Amino acid sequence: MAPRHFLVGDELTSAEIHGLLQRALELKAAPLSARPLDGRSVALIFHRPSTRTRVSFEAGVFELGGNAIVLRPDEMQLSRGESPRDTALVLSRHVAAIGMRTGPDQLLADLAQYASVPVFNMLTAGHHPCQALADLLTLREAFGRVEGLKLAYVGDGNNVARSLAIVGGLAGVEVAIASPAGYAIEPVAGATLTDDPAEAVRGAHAVYTDVWVSMGDEETADTRRRDLAAYRVDDALLDLAAPGAIALHDLPAHPGEEITAEVLYGDRQRIWDQAENRRHAQKALLELLVGPSEVR
Ligand code: CP
Ligand code: NVA
């Protein structure tokens, strides 16, 4: 049977996303209650730095009874020219699933094409769908539901914005994205794109932002900071959202750039819960991808 992958987020149905969020809440309440990875390993390939993704996956795999094998490029033959195909074929003989953080989406797709175990995206230049699952979980906790909520994303139209539009849309969240000209994502069904932060934020239950300079964008950092300067999430912008609106950020944050310190550490943020929710949401994802415990 072909493995289930999670590369851009739309591999899951709307019902599966809702089920996953429910399961994540159960796992958050009882972290050691499921052991689908008992005696199994998961490979986690990091071509780019990570704090949250690495720690949440490594800790999550352990809590599910498994063993995480963290692989850096300089430790793999992939960096010496071994193909993604051969890498996938070999890793599939040893591990129950493969996660990868890399730049090119095509590299992840190539790996998935030849893997006989599930492959999941731990961030590419184009997508960050595991982050979006944790973001939805944070909305679910804050509001008791996700369907019918409005989420405004303000800032660079990047991997995080795109995954929120795709995965959030599937879950029934109305996603509005405000980015300056030249920084917008391509249209995503159901998502609203504008260049006006106030318009995006109006009536929003959550106001979300991400870094102005993503990994790989360092060469244009100064231009980006100038072009995005009016897209900072501060208390005044939050005041334009719905009463009780929360602030979200996938982190790492740059207080004073895309978000003020007042919001980042203030009463309206759920950002640190959001960071914790990476582990719970990803455990539910892993359980869904690898299947329940079985006798082997
Ligand atoms: N939000 C996120 O993916 O953080 P890391 O880059 O630290 O993994
Ligand atoms: N957009 C950011 C997200 C970091 C978690 C980046 O790609 O660097």
GROMACS .gro file of N, CA and C in nm, residues 54-119:
model
  198
   54ARG      N    1   1.274   2.057   1.574
   54ARG     CA    2   1.358   1.946   1.616
   54ARG      C    3   1.317   1.894   1.754
   55VAL      N    4   1.307   1.985   1.849
   55VAL     CA    5   1.279   1.940   1.986
   55VAL      C    6   1.139   1.880   1.997
   56SER      N    7   1.042   1.942   1.932
   56SER     CA    8   0.905   1.889   1.945
   56SER      C    9   0.892   1.754   1.877
   57PHE      N   10   0.958   1.734   1.762
   57PHE     CA   11   0.951   1.602   1.699
   57PHE      C   12   1.031   1.499   1.779
   58GLU      N   13   1.149   1.538   1.825
   58GLU     CA   14   1.231   1.440   1.896
   58GLU      C   15   1.162   1.397   2.025
   59ALA      N   16   1.111   1.494   2.100
   59ALA     CA   17   1.041   1.462   2.225
   59ALA      C   18   0.911   1.387   2.195
   60GLY      N   19   0.842   1.427   2.089
   60GLY     CA   20   0.715   1.363   2.055
   60GLY      C   21   0.733   1.218   2.014
   61VAL      N   22   0.835   1.191   1.934
   61VAL     CA   23   0.863   1.052   1.893
   61VAL      C   24   0.893   0.967   2.017
   62PHE      N   25   0.969   1.023   2.109
   62PHE     CA   26   1.001   0.950   2.234
   62PHE      C   27   0.874   0.919   2.312
   63GLU      N   28   0.786   1.018   2.323
   63GLU     CA   29   0.662   0.997   2.397
   63GLU      C   30   0.572   0.893   2.331
   64LEU      N   31   0.586   0.878   2.200
   64LEU     CA   32   0.507   0.776   2.128
   64LEU      C   33   0.576   0.639   2.131
   65GLY      N   34   0.683   0.629   2.208
   65GLY     CA   35   0.750   0.499   2.225
   65GLY      C   36   0.863   0.475   2.127
   66GLY      N   37   0.893   0.573   2.042
   66GLY     CA   38   0.991   0.552   1.936
   66GLY      C   39   1.125   0.618   1.961
   67ASN      N   40   1.210   0.605   1.860
   67ASN     CA   41   1.347   0.655   1.865
   67ASN      C   42   1.365   0.752   1.748
   68ALA      N   43   1.406   0.876   1.778
   68ALA     CA   44   1.429   0.973   1.670
   68ALA      C   45   1.575   0.970   1.629
   69ILE      N   46   1.599   0.961   1.499
   69ILE     CA   47   1.736   0.969   1.446
   69ILE      C   48   1.749   1.102   1.374
   70VAL      N   49   1.817   1.196   1.438
   70VAL     CA   50   1.834   1.328   1.377
   70VAL      C   51   1.954   1.326   1.285
   71LEU      N   52   1.934   1.369   1.163
   71LEU     CA   53   2.040   1.363   1.060
   71LEU      C   54   2.065   1.503   1.005
   72ARG      N   55   2.190   1.546   1.010
   72ARG     CA   56   2.232   1.673   0.952
   72ARG      C   57   2.297   1.644   0.816
   73PRO      N   58   2.292   1.739   0.722
   73PRO     CA   59   2.342   1.709   0.588
   73PRO      C   60   2.486   1.661   0.585
   74ASP      N   61   2.571   1.721   0.668
   74ASP     CA   62   2.713   1.681   0.664
   74ASP      C   63   2.735   1.540   0.717
   75GLU      N   64   2.629   1.480   0.773
   75GLU     CA   65   2.641   1.343   0.824
   75GLU      C   66   2.586   1.242   0.724
   76MET      N   67   2.532   1.290   0.612
   76MET     CA   68   2.465   1.199   0.519
   76MET      C   69   2.535   1.197   0.383
   77GLN      N   70   2.526   1.084   0.317
   77GLN     CA   71   2.583   1.072   0.182
   77GLN      C   72   2.506   1.157   0.080
   78LEU      N   73   2.385   1.199   0.119
   78LEU     CA   74   2.307   1.292   0.036
   78LEU      C   75   2.392   1.415   0.003
   79SER      N   76   2.473   1.459   0.099
   79SER     CA   77   2.556   1.579   0.076
   79SER      C   78   2.674   1.550  -0.016
   80ARG      N   79   2.700   1.421  -0.042
   80ARG     CA   80   2.812   1.383  -0.131
   80ARG      C   81   2.760   1.329  -0.263
   81GLY      N   82   2.632   1.355  -0.291
   81GLY     CA   83   2.580   1.321  -0.422
   81GLY      C   84   2.490   1.199  -0.426
   82GLU      N   85   2.472   1.129  -0.313
   82GLU     CA   86   2.376   1.017  -0.317
   82GLU      C   87   2.238   1.075  -0.346
   83SER      N   88   2.161   1.006  -0.427
   83SER     CA   89   2.035   1.065  -0.473
   83SER      C   90   1.927   1.059  -0.365
   84PRO      N   91   1.827   1.149  -0.374
   84PRO     CA   92   1.712   1.139  -0.284
   84PRO      C   93   1.644   1.003  -0.298
   85ARG      N   94   1.643   0.949  -0.420
   85ARG     CA   95   1.580   0.819  -0.444
   85ARG      C   96   1.647   0.709  -0.360
   86ASP      N   97   1.781   0.702  -0.369
   86ASP     CA   98   1.852   0.597  -0.295
   86ASP      C   99   1.842   0.621  -0.144
   87THR      N  100   1.846   0.747  -0.106
   87THR     CA  101   1.831   0.780   0.036
   87THR      C  102   1.696   0.731   0.087
   88ALA      N  103   1.591   0.759   0.010
   88ALA     CA  104   1.456   0.718   0.049
   88ALA      C  105   1.444   0.566   0.056
   89LEU      N  106   1.502   0.498  -0.044
   89LEU     CA  107   1.492   0.352  -0.047
   89LEU      C  108   1.559   0.289   0.075
   90VAL      N  109   1.673   0.344   0.115
   90VAL     CA  110   1.746   0.286   0.228
   90VAL      C  111   1.680   0.323   0.361
   91LEU      N  112   1.647   0.450   0.379
   91LEU     CA  113   1.585   0.489   0.506
   91LEU      C  114   1.455   0.413   0.528
   92SER      N  115   1.381   0.386   0.419
   92SER     CA  116   1.253   0.315   0.432
   92SER      C  117   1.269   0.174   0.486
   93ARG      N  118   1.390   0.117   0.472
   93ARG     CA  119   1.415  -0.018   0.525
   93ARG      C  120   1.438  -0.017   0.675
   94HIS      N  121   1.458   0.102   0.733
   94HIS     CA  122   1.496   0.110   0.874
   94HIS      C  123   1.397   0.183   0.963
   95VAL      N  124   1.325   0.278   0.907
   95VAL     CA  125   1.245   0.365   0.995
   95VAL      C  126   1.097   0.362   0.955
   96ALA      N  127   1.014   0.406   1.049
   96ALA     CA  128   0.869   0.403   1.027
   96ALA      C  129   0.820   0.527   0.953
   97ALA      N  130   0.899   0.634   0.956
   97ALA     CA  131   0.861   0.759   0.887
   97ALA      C  132   0.986   0.846   0.872
   98ILE      N  133   0.979   0.940   0.778
   98ILE     CA  134   1.093   1.029   0.750
   98ILE      C  135   1.042   1.173   0.748
   99GLY      N  136   1.104   1.257   0.830
   99GLY     CA  137   1.076   1.400   0.825
   99GLY      C  138   1.193   1.472   0.763
  100MET      N  139   1.165   1.579   0.687
  100MET     CA  140   1.275   1.655   0.628
  100MET      C  141   1.246   1.805   0.636
  101ARG      N  142   1.351   1.880   0.676
  101ARG     CA  143   1.351   2.027   0.666
  101ARG      C  144   1.457   2.063   0.564
  102THR      N  145   1.415   2.129   0.458
  102THR     CA  146   1.510   2.166   0.353
  102THR      C  147   1.458   2.289   0.279
  103GLY      N  148   1.535   2.340   0.185
  103GLY     CA  149   1.489   2.453   0.105
  103GLY      C  150   1.393   2.409  -0.005
  104PRO      N  151   1.444   2.334  -0.103
  104PRO     CA  152   1.360   2.304  -0.221
  104PRO      C  153   1.246   2.208  -0.192
  105ASP      N  154   1.125   2.248  -0.228
  105ASP     CA  155   1.010   2.157  -0.214
  105ASP      C  156   1.029   2.033  -0.301
  106GLN      N  157   1.100   2.051  -0.415
  106GLN     CA  158   1.119   1.939  -0.506
  106GLN      C  159   1.203   1.828  -0.442
  107LEU      N  160   1.300   1.865  -0.359
  107LEU     CA  161   1.382   1.763  -0.292
  107LEU      C  162   1.296   1.677  -0.200
  108LEU      N  163   1.206   1.742  -0.126
  108LEU     CA  164   1.115   1.668  -0.039
  108LEU      C  165   1.023   1.579  -0.122
  109ALA      N  166   0.974   1.633  -0.232
  109ALA     CA  167   0.884   1.555  -0.320
  109ALA      C  168   0.958   1.434  -0.378
  110ASP      N  169   1.085   1.453  -0.415
  110ASP     CA  170   1.164   1.341  -0.468
  110ASP      C  171   1.181   1.232  -0.363
  111LEU      N  172   1.210   1.274  -0.241
  111LEU     CA  173   1.226   1.178  -0.132
  111LEU      C  174   1.096   1.099  -0.113
  112ALA      N  175   0.985   1.171  -0.112
  112ALA     CA  176   0.855   1.107  -0.088
  112ALA      C  177   0.819   1.012  -0.202
  113GLN      N  178   0.856   1.048  -0.323
  113GLN     CA  179   0.821   0.965  -0.439
  113GLN      C  180   0.877   0.824  -0.425
  114TYR      N  181   0.995   0.813  -0.364
  114TYR     CA  182   1.061   0.682  -0.358
  114TYR      C  183   1.058   0.618  -0.220
  115ALA      N  184   1.001   0.686  -0.121
  115ALA     CA  185   0.995   0.628   0.014
  115ALA      C  186   0.876   0.534   0.023
  116SER      N  187   0.895   0.423   0.090
  116SER     CA  188   0.782   0.333   0.113
  116SER      C  189   0.725   0.351   0.254
  117VAL      N  190   0.773   0.454   0.324
  117VAL     CA  191   0.716   0.492   0.455
  117VAL      C  192   0.671   0.639   0.443
  118PRO      N  193   0.585   0.684   0.535
  118PRO     CA  194   0.538   0.823   0.525
  118PRO      C  195   0.653   0.924   0.535
  119VAL      N  196   0.644   1.028   0.453
  119VAL     CA  197   0.739   1.141   0.457
  119VAL      C  198   0.660   1.266   0.497
   0.00000   0.00000   0.00000
